[in-house]
Each structure stands twice: as C-alpha cells, then as structure tokens.
Tab-separated table of C-alpha atoms (C1' of nucleotides) in Angstrom:
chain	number	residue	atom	x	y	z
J	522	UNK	CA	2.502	10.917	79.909
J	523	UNK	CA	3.284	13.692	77.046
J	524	UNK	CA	0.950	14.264	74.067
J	525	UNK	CA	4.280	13.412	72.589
J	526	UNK	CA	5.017	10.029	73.963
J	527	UNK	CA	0.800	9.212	73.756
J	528	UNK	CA	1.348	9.384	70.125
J	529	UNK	CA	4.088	7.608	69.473
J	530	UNK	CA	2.592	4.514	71.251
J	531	UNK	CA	-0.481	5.279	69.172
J	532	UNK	CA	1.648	4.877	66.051
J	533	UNK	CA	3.659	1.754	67.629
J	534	UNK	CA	-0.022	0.242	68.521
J	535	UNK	CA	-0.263	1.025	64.950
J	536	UNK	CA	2.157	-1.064	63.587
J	537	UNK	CA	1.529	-4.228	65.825
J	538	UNK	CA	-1.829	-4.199	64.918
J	539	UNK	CA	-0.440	-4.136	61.226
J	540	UNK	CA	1.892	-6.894	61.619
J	541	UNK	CA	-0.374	-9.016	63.404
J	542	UNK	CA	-3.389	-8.733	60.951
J	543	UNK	CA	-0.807	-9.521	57.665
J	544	UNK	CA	0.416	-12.782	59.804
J	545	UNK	CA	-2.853	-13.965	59.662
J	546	UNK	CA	-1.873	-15.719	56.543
J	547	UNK	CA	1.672	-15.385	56.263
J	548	UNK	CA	4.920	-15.591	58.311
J	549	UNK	CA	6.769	-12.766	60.084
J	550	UNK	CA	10.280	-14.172	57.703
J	551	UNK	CA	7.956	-12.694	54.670
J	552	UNK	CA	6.543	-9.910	56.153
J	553	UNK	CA	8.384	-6.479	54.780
J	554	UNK	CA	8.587	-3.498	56.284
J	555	UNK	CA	7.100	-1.485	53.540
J	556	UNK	CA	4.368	-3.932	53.841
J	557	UNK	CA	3.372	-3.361	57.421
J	558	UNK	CA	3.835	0.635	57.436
J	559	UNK	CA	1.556	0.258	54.302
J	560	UNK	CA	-0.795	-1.265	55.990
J	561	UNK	CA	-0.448	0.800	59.367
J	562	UNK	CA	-0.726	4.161	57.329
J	563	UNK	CA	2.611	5.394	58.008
J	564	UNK	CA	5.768	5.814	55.726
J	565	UNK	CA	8.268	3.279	55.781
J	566	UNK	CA	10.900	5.085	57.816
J	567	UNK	CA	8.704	6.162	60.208
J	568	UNK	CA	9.071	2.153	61.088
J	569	UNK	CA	12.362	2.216	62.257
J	570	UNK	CA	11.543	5.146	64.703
J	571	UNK	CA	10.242	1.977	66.586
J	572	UNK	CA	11.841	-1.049	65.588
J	573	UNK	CA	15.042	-1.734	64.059
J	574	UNK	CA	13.926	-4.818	62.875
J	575	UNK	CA	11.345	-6.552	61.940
J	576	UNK	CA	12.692	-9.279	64.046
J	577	UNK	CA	12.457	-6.739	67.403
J	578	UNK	CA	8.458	-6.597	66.011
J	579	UNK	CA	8.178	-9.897	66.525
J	580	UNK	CA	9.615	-10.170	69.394
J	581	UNK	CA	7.221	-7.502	70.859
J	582	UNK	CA	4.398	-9.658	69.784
J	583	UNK	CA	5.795	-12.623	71.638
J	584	UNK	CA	5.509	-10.641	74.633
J	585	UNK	CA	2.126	-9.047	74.221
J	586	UNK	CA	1.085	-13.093	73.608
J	587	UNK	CA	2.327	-14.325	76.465
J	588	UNK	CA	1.414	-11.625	78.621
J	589	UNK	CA	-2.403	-12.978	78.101
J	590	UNK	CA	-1.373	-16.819	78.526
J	591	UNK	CA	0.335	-16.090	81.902
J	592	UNK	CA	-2.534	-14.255	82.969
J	593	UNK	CA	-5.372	-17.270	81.953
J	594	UNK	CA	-3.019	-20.063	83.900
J	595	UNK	CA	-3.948	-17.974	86.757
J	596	UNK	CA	-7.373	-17.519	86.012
J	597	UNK	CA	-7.759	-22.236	85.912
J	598	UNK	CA	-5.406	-22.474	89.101
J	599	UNK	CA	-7.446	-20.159	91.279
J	600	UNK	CA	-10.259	-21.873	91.138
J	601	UNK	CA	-9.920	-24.929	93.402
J	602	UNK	CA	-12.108	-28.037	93.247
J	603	UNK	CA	-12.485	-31.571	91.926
J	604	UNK	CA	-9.862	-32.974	89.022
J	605	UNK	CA	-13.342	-32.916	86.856
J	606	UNK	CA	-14.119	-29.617	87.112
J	607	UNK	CA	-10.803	-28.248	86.936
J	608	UNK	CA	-10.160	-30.184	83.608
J	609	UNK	CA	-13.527	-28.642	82.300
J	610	UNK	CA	-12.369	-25.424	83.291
J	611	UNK	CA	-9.121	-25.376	81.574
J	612	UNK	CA	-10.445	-26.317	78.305
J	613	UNK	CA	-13.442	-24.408	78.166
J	614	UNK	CA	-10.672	-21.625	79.455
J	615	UNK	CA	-8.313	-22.556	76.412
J	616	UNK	CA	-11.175	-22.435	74.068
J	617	UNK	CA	-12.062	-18.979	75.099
J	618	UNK	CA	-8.836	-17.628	74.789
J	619	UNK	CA	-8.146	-18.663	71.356
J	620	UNK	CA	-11.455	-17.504	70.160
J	621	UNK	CA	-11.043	-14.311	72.183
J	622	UNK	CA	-7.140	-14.159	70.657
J	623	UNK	CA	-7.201	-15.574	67.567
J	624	UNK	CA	-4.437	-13.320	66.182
J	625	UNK	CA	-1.838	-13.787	68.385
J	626	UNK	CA	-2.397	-17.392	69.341
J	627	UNK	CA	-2.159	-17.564	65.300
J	628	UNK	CA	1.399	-15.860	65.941
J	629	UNK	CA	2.336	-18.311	68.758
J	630	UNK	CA	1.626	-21.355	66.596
J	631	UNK	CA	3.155	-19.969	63.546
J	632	UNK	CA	6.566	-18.953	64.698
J	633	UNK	CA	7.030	-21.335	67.684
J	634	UNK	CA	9.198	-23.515	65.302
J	635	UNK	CA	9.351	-20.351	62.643
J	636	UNK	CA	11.796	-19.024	60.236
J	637	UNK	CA	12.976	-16.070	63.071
J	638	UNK	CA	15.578	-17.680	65.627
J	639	UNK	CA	14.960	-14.558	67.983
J	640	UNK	CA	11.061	-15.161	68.289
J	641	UNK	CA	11.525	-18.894	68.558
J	642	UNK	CA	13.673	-18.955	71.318
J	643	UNK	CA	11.543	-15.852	72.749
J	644	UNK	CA	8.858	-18.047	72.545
J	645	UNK	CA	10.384	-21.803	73.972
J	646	UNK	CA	11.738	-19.353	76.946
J	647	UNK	CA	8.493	-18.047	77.835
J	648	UNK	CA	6.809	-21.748	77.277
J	649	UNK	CA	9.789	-23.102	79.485
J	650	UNK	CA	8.581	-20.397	82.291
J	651	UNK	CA	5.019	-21.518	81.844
J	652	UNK	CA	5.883	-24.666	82.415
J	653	UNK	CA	7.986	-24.084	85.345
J	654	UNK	CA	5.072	-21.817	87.066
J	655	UNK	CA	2.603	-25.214	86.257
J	656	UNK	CA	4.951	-27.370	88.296
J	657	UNK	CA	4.816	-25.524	90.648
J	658	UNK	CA	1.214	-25.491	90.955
J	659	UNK	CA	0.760	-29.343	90.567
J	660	UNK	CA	3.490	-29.272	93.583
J	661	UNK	CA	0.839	-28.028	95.786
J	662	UNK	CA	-1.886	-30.520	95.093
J	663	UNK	CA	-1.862	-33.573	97.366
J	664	UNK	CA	-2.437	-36.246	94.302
J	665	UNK	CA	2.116	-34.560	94.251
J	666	UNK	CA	3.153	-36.356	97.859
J	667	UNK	CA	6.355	-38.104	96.804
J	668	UNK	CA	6.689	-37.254	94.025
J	669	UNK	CA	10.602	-35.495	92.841
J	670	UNK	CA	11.058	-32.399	91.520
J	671	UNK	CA	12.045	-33.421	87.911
J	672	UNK	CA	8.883	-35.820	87.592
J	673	UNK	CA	6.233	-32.616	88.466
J	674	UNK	CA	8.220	-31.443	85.796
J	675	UNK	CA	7.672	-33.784	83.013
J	676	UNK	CA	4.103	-34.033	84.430
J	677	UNK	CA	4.075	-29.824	83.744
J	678	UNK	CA	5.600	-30.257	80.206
J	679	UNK	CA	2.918	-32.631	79.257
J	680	UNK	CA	0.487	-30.516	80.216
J	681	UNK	CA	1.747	-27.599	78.386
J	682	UNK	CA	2.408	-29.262	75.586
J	683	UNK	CA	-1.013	-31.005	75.287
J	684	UNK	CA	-2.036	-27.131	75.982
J	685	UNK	CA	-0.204	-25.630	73.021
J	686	UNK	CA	-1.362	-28.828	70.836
J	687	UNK	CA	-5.381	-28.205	71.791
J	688	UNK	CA	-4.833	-24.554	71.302
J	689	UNK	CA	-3.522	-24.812	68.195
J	690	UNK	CA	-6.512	-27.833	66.965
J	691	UNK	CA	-9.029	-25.130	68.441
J	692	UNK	CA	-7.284	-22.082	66.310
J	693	UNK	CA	-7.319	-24.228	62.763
J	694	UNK	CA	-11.443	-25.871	63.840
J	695	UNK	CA	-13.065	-22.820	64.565
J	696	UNK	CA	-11.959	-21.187	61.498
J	697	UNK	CA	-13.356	-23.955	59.334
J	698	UNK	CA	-16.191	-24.746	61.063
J	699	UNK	CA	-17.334	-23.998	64.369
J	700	UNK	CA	-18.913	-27.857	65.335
J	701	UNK	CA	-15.347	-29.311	65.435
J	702	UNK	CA	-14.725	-27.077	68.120
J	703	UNK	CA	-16.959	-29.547	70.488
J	704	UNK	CA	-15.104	-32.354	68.879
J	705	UNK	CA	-11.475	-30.837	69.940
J	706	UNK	CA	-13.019	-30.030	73.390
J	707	UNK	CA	-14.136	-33.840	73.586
J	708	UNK	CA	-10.626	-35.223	73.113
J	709	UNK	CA	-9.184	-32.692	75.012
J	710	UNK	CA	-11.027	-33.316	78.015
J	711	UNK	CA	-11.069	-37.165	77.592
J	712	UNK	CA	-6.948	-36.632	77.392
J	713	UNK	CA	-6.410	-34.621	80.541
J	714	UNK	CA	-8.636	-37.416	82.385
J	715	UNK	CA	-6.764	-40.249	80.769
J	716	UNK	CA	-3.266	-38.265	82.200
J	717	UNK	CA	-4.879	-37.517	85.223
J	718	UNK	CA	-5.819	-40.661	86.009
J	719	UNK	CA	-2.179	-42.231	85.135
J	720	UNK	CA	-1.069	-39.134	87.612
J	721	UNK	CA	-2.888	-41.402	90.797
J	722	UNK	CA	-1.683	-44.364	89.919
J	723	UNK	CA	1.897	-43.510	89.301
J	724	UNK	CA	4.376	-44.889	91.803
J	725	UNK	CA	7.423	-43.269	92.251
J	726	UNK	CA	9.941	-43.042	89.099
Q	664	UNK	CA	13.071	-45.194	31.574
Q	665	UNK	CA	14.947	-43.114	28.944
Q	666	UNK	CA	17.544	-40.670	29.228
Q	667	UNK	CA	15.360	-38.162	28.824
Q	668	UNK	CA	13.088	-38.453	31.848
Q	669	UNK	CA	15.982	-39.605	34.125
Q	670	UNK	CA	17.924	-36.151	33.718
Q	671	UNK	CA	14.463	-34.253	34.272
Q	672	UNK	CA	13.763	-35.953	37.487
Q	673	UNK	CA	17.606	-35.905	38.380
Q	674	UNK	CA	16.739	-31.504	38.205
Q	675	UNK	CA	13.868	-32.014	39.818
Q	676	UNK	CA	15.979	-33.868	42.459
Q	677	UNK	CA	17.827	-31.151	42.993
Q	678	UNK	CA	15.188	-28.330	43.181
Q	679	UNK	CA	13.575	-30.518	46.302
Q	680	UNK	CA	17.110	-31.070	48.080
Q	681	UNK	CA	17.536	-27.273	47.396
Q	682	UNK	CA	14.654	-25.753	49.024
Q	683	UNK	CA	14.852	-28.735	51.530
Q	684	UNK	CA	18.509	-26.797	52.032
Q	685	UNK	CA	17.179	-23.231	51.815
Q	686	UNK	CA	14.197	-24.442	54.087
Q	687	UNK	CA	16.326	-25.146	57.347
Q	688	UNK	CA	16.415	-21.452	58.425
Q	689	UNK	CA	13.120	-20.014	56.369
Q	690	UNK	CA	10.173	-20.685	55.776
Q	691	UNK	CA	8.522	-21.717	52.860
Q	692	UNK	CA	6.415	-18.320	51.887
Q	693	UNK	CA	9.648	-16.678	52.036
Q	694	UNK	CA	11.200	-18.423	49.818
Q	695	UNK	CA	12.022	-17.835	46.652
Q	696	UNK	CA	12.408	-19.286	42.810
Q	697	UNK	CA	15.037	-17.735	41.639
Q	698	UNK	CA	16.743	-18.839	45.373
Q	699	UNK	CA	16.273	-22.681	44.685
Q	700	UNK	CA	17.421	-22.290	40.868
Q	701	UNK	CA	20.524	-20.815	41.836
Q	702	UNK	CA	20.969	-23.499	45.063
Q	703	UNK	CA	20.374	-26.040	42.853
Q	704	UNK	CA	22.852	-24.690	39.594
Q	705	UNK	CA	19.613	-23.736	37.103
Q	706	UNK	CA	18.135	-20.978	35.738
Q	707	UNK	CA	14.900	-19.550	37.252
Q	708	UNK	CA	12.644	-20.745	34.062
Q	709	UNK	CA	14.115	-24.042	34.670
Q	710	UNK	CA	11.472	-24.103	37.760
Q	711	UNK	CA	9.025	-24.178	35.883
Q	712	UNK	CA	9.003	-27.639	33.781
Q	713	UNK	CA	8.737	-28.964	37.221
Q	714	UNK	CA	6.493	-27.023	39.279
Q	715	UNK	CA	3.641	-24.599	38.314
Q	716	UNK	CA	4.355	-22.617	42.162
Q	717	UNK	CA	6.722	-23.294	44.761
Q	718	UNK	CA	3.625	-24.253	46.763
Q	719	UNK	CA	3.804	-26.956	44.942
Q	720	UNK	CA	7.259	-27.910	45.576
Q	721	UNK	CA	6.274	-27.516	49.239
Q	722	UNK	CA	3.340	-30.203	49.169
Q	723	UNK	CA	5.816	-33.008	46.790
Q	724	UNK	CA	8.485	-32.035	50.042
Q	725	UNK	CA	5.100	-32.950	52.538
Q	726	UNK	CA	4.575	-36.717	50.509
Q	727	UNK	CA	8.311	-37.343	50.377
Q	728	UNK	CA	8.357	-36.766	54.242
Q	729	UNK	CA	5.609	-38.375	55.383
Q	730	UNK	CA	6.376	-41.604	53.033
Q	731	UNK	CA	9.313	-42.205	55.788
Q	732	UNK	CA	6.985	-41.469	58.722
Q	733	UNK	CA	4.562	-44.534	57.906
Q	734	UNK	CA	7.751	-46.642	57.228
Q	735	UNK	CA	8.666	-45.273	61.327
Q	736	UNK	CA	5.222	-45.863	62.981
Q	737	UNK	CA	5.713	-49.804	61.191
Q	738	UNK	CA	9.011	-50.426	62.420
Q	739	UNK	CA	7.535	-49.737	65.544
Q	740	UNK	CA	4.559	-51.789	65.929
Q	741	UNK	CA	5.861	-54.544	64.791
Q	742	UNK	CA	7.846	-55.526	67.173
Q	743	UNK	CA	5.593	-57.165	69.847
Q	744	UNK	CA	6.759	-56.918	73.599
Q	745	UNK	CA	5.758	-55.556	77.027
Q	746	UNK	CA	4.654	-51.699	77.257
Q	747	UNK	CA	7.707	-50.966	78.411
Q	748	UNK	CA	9.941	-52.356	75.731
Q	749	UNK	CA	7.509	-50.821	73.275
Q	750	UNK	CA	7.846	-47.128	74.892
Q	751	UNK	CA	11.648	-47.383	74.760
Q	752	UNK	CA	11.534	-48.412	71.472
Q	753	UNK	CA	9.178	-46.052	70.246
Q	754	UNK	CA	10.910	-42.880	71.378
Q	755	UNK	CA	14.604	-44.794	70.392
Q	756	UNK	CA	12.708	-44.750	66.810
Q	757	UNK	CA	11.807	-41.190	67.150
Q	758	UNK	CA	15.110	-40.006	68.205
Q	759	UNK	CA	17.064	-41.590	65.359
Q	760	UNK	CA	14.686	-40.319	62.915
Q	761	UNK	CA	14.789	-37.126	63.785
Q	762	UNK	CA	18.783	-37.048	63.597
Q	763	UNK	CA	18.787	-39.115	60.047
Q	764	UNK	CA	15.900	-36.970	58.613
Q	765	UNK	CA	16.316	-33.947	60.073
Q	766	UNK	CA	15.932	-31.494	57.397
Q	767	UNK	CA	12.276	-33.235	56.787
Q	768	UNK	CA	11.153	-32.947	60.359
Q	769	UNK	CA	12.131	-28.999	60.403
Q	770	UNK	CA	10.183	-28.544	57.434
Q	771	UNK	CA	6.917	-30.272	58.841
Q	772	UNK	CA	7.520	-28.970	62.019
Q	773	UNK	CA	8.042	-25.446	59.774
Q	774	UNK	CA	4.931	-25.635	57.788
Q	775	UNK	CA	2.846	-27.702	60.111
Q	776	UNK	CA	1.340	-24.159	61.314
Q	777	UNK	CA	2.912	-22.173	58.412
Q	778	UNK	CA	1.740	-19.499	56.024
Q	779	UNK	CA	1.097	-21.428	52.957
Q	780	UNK	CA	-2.658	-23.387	53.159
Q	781	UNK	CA	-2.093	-25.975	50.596
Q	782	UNK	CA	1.006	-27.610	52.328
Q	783	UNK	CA	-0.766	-26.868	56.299
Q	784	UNK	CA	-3.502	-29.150	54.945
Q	785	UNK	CA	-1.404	-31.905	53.133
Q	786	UNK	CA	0.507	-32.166	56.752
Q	787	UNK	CA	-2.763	-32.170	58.669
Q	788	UNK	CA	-4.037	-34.562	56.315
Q	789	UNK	CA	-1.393	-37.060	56.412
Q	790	UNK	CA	-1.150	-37.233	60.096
Q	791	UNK	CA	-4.968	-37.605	60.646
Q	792	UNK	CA	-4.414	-40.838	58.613
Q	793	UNK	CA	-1.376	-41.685	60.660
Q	794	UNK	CA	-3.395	-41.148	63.762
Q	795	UNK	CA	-6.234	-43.398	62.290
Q	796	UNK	CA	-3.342	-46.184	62.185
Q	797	UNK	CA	-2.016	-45.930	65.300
Q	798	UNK	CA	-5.613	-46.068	66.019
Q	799	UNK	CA	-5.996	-49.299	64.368
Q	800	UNK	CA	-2.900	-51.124	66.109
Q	801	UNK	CA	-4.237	-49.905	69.596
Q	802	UNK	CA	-7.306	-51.484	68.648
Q	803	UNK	CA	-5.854	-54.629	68.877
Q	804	UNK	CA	-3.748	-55.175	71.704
Q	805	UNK	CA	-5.604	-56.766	74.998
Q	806	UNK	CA	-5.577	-53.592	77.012
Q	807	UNK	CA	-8.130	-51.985	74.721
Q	808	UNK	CA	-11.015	-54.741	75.526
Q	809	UNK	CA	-14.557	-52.628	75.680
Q	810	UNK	CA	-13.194	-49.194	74.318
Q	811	UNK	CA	-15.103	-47.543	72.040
Q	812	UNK	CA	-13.914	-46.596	68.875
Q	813	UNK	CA	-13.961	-42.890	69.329
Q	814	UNK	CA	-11.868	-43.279	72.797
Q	815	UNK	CA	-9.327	-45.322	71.022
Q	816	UNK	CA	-9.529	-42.641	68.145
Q	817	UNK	CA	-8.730	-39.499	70.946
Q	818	UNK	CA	-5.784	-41.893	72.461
Q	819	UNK	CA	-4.524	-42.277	69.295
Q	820	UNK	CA	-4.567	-38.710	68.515
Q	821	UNK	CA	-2.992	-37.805	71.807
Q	822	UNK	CA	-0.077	-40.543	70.817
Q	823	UNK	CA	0.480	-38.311	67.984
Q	824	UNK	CA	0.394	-35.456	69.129
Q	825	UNK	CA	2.797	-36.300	71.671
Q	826	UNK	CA	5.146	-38.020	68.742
Q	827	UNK	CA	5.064	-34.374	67.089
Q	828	UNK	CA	5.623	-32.918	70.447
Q	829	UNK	CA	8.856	-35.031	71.158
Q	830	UNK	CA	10.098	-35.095	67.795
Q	831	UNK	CA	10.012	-31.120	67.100
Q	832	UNK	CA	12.105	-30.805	71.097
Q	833	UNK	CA	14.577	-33.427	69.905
Q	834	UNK	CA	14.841	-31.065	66.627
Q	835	UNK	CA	15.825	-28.253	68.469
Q	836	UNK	CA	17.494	-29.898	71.353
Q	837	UNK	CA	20.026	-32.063	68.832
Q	838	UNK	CA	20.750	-28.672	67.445
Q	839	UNK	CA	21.976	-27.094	70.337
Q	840	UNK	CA	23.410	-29.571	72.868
Q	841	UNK	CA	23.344	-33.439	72.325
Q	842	UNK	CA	23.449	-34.137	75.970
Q	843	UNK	CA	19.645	-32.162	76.035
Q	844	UNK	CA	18.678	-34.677	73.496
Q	845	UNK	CA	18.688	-37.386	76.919
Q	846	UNK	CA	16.711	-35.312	78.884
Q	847	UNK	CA	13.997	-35.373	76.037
Q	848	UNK	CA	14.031	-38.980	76.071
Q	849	UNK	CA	13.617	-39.256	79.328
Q	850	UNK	CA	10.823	-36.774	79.596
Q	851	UNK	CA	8.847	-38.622	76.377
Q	852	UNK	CA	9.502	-41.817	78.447
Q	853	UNK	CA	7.958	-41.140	81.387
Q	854	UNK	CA	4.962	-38.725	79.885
Q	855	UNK	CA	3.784	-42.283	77.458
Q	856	UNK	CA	4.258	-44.023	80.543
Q	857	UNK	CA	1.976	-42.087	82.536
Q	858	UNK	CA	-0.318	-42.364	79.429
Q	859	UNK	CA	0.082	-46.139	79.953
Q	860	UNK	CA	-1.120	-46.119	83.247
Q	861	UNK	CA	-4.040	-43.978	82.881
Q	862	UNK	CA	-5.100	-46.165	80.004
Q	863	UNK	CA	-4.819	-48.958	82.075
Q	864	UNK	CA	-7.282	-47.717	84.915
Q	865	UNK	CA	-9.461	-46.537	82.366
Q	866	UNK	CA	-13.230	-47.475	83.040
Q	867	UNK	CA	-15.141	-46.648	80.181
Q	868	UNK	CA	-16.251	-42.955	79.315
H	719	DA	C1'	18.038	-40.124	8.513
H	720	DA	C1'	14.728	-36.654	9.090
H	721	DG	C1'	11.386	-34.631	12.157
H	722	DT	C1'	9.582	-33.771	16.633
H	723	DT	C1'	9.609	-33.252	21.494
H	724	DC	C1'	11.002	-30.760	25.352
H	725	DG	C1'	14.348	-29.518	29.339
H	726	DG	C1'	17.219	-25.764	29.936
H	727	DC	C1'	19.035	-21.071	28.958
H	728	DA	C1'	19.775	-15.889	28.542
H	729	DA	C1'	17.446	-11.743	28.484
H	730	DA	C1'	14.104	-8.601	29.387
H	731	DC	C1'	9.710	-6.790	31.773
H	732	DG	C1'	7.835	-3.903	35.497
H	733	DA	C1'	7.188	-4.120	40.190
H	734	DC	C1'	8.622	-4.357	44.706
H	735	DT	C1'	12.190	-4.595	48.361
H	736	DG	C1'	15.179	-2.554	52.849
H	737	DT	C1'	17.462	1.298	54.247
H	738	DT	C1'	19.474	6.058	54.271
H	739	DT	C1'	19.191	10.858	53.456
H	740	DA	C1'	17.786	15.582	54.307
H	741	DC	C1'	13.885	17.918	55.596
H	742	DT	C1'	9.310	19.515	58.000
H	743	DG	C1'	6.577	20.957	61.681
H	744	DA	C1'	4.369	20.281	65.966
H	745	DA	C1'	4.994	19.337	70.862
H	746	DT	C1'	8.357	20.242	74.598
H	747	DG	C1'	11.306	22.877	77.940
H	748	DG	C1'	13.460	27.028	79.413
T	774	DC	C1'	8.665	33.569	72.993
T	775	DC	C1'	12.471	31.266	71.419
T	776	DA	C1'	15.315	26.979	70.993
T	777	DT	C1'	15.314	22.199	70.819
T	778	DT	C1'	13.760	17.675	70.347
T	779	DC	C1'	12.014	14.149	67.478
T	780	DA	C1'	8.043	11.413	65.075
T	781	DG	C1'	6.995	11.337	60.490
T	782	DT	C1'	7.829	12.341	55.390
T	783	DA	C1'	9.339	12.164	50.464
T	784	DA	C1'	12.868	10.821	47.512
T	785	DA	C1'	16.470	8.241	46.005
T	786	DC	C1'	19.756	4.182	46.387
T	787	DA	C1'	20.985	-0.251	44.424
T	788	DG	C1'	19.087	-4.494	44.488
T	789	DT	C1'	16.055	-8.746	44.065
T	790	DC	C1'	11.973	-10.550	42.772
T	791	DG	C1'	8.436	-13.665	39.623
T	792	DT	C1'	7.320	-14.590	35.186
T	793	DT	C1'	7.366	-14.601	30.027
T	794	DT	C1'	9.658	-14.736	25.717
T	795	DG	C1'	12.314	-16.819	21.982
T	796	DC	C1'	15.754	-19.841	21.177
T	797	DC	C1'	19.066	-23.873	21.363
T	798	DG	C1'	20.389	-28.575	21.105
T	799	DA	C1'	20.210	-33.191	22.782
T	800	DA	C1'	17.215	-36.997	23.244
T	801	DC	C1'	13.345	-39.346	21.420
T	802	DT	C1'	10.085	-41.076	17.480
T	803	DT	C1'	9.053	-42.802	13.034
DNA sequence: AAGTTCGGCAAACGACTGTTTACTGAATGG
DNA sequence: CCATTCAGTAAACAGTCGTTTGCCGAACTT
C-alpha cells in the first residue's frame, strides 16, 4: 500500500478513534462534525474526504464492533466440554470483552435502539446474524435431537439477548465499581443454568 | 386548584407531550429547547418556569413512564392461574402496552443506555425496584419452596430483563410489519416457558 | 379596589453548527 | 523532471443554538 493511501487510513483511524472517545458520554445524533475533526486534529472538511455523513461514521463503527463479537462467539464454541464449563466460559468470555472493549460495546448499547435509523438497523442485522450463527451451533449439540428449526432459534435469541443484556450490566458495573462485576457474573451464570436446564427438559413445541 | 396553576401545568403538559413527540426519532441529548417550545406553541424562555434543563424534562418523562409500568406488572399478577395462562397473559399485557404507550417505551428503550446520566439512572433505578417486585410475587407462589432469596432475586431480574427484551422487539417490530409482531409473541412465549421449566427442575444452587 | 405574584413574550447576546468554496503542497505516475 | 491526483486547509455562508433581560397583563391576595 502507497504512503498515500497509509495516511489516509491513519487520518480515518483518526477520526473513529475521535468519534468513539466523544460517545463515551453522548450519542452519535449529537455528535457534530466539527466536534469530532476537533477532537481528531484535523479541519472540518478534511471529514468529508472520508465520510459523507456522520451517519456512514457510525455505521463504520458498527462494523469494527461486531467484527470483535463474531470473533469471541468463536472463541466459547471451540472449546467443547460440559454445559458447566461452557457457561463459565462464556461469561467470564463476555466479561473480558467488555472490559477489553469498553468503547465500542458502549457504542453497541447506546445506539442499538438509538436516534440513527441506519446504525440501528446495522446493528439488529448483525445481532440477527449472530443469532443465526448460535443456532446453528446449539444444532450440533446432542441436548438439539428433535428439536425444529424455529425452536433452536428462539433458544439462540434468548441467548443473545441475555448476552447483549449481561454485556450491557457488565459495561454500566465496572465503571461504578468493580465488585458488582462478580455480582453480574453470579446472575449471569445462575441464568444460563436455569435456561439450560429448561433446554433438557423441554419436550417438543 | 386555581386558574392559575391549572394553565401552568396545562404548558407544562405540552412541553412533555412535545419532546415525548420530538423524542420518537432523537434522542434526548440532541434535543433541543428552543425545539420543544416551538412543538409545543411557546417561546423558548417559557421552558424555563418549568424546567431548570431539559435533563430534567427527561427524568419527569422517566416517572410518568414507569408510573404505567407498575400499573402493567399488577394487572398481571393478579390474575391467579396455571403457568401457562399466566405466560400468555403476561406477554398479551406486554404487547398491548407497547402499542397503547408506545412513544414511552421508545423513550426508555432510547435513554435506557443513552447519553444523559441523570435519566440512565432514574430508568435503572426504577426497574431494579420493579425487579425487586416481581421478586416478591415469585416469592410466593408454591414452585419457589426452599429458594433462597438471592436466586429468586437473579430470576426475577432475568424476568425483566427479558420483559425489556420483548417489549423493545415488539417496538420495532409493530413499526415495521404487524404480522412480525406474532412472531415476537411467539418467541417471548416459548423463551418464559423454557424459563418455566428450568425453574421447575431447579435443585438448589 | 389596590397591590402583588408570576407565566409568558420579544429581543438580543455571543457562540457554535454543517457544508461549500478555492487553494496548497506533497506523494504518485509517466 | 514534469503533470496529475488528492488529502487537508482556511475562510466564508447562512443558520440555529441556549440563556438572560426587561416587560406585559391576567390571575391571585388582602
């Protein structure tokens, strides 16, 4: 790649980082472009070099987001091994990634049901493919014989959701006070055994 | 009450269903004072006999939707029955309120997560009380012999979670495509179900 | 009936906004 | 080495913004 084209993406990194550190406490519908080029050290047409929007920023965030989540489902599904220990796993896995992602779980949580229609439905299509790649997972266990296609489903959204609801409970504790943490882990883990649990002893729909 | 103080709240009245208006596609740190005068026919320094910030106006919009929230969670419980007939009812409760109060529900679901601290904690507040009820009503039906108060406490809090959950897809479902609003239901129905179940075969903790 | 309270208004303040324009100068390609 | 591309700039555009000020007049009080 040019010296050309390397700086450019320097100056795009630029500007992400920008508009991800000014949504830590406020929403991308209030975020200005003079604002984030301010903050990025660059003029404010220089922004539209990148983006023609600030909408389109978002967006890019959503993907740079997601790009992590898909990759830490993989990281709990590899791993095979008792329902305990995989239920450990994916919460001490969820409470890594939030700590180790603060900023753009932060992002997720704020504009999953946000002001921006573009990074909202950005956001419930990537969700939707998460859940879809879950199913499919929870397909291949045997606790799945007989079970239909649109029930592993439901079975996937619940997990997701509870997911994106710990996540969240993780992202608001650890800023306040890092104890609560264990707390949301507690529940967590208790919930996913409760569902699991319901998961054996469901009979057919 | 005199004439006097019934035309003040009658403006205040219409600052809250203004920015309640304004709010369903924005967010509240983007909005604006001069915005809600003008939606609701005042002048901008009218705001101000009536609220110090427009934070402010965002945590009296937080009290006046939760108020119908604990009415909800009542109308449920109180109706006795078999878990089934409670589940049905339950997310038939959930459905309608989200279509009769919708511009509420966006706004919780808005700010639930949003940029403005005061109102995130009202919300967060309010529903760890709710959760605490739910908590109590769990406590006494039969299937909760020998729990301990904090497991009833992280079922609760999953129950809630799961409300928000449902609720905020029927939001965005109703919006699009009715017929999606069915495929919610019968998603919530089966996920509390499964809950149900798991609950059921629970053996301590 | 006279005096007071107070919700609402118009106007003005400086500051900040998104976006376009014409221009600069360094990296690119021939 | 010369021509071109193009990321970044400064300046200007016409607005909107939050908030304060002084004032009005209708509803209260006494």
């Amino acid at each position: 790649m040019g010296a050309r084209q390397a700086q450019k993406q320097q100056s795009r990194r630029a500007l992400l980082d920008a508009g991800l550190h000014l949504l830590a406490d406020q929403n991308l519908a209030s975020l200005g472009v003079r604002e984030v080029t301010r903050e990025a050290g660059l003029s404010p047409a220089a922004f539209y070099r990148h983006f023609p929007d600030l909408a389109a920023l978002g967006v890019a965030l959503v993907e740079e987001s997601l790009a992590s989540l898909h990759v830490m489902i993989r990281s709990v599904l590899a791993e095979a091994g008792g329902a305990e220990e995989l239920i450990d796993r994916a919460v001490e896995v969820i409470r890594q990634h939030v700590e180790e992602h603060r900023p753009h779980v932060r992002f997720l949580a704020r504009e999953r049901h946000g002001g921006v229609r573009q990074v909202r439905e950005a956001i419930d299509a990537e969700l939707g493919r998460f859940a879809a790649e879950v199913g499919a997972a929870l397909a291949l266990q045997p606790v799945s014989r007989g079970w239909s296609e649109q029930d592993l489903r439901m079975l996937a959204e619940l997990y997701v959701d509870h997911m994106v609801s710990t996540a969240a409970a993780f992202l608001e504790a650890q800023e306040a006070d890092p104890a609560r943490g264990q707390r949301i882990a507690t529940a967590a883990r208790f919930q996913l055994r409760l569902i699991s649990l319901g998961r054996r002893h469901w009979q057919g729909s």
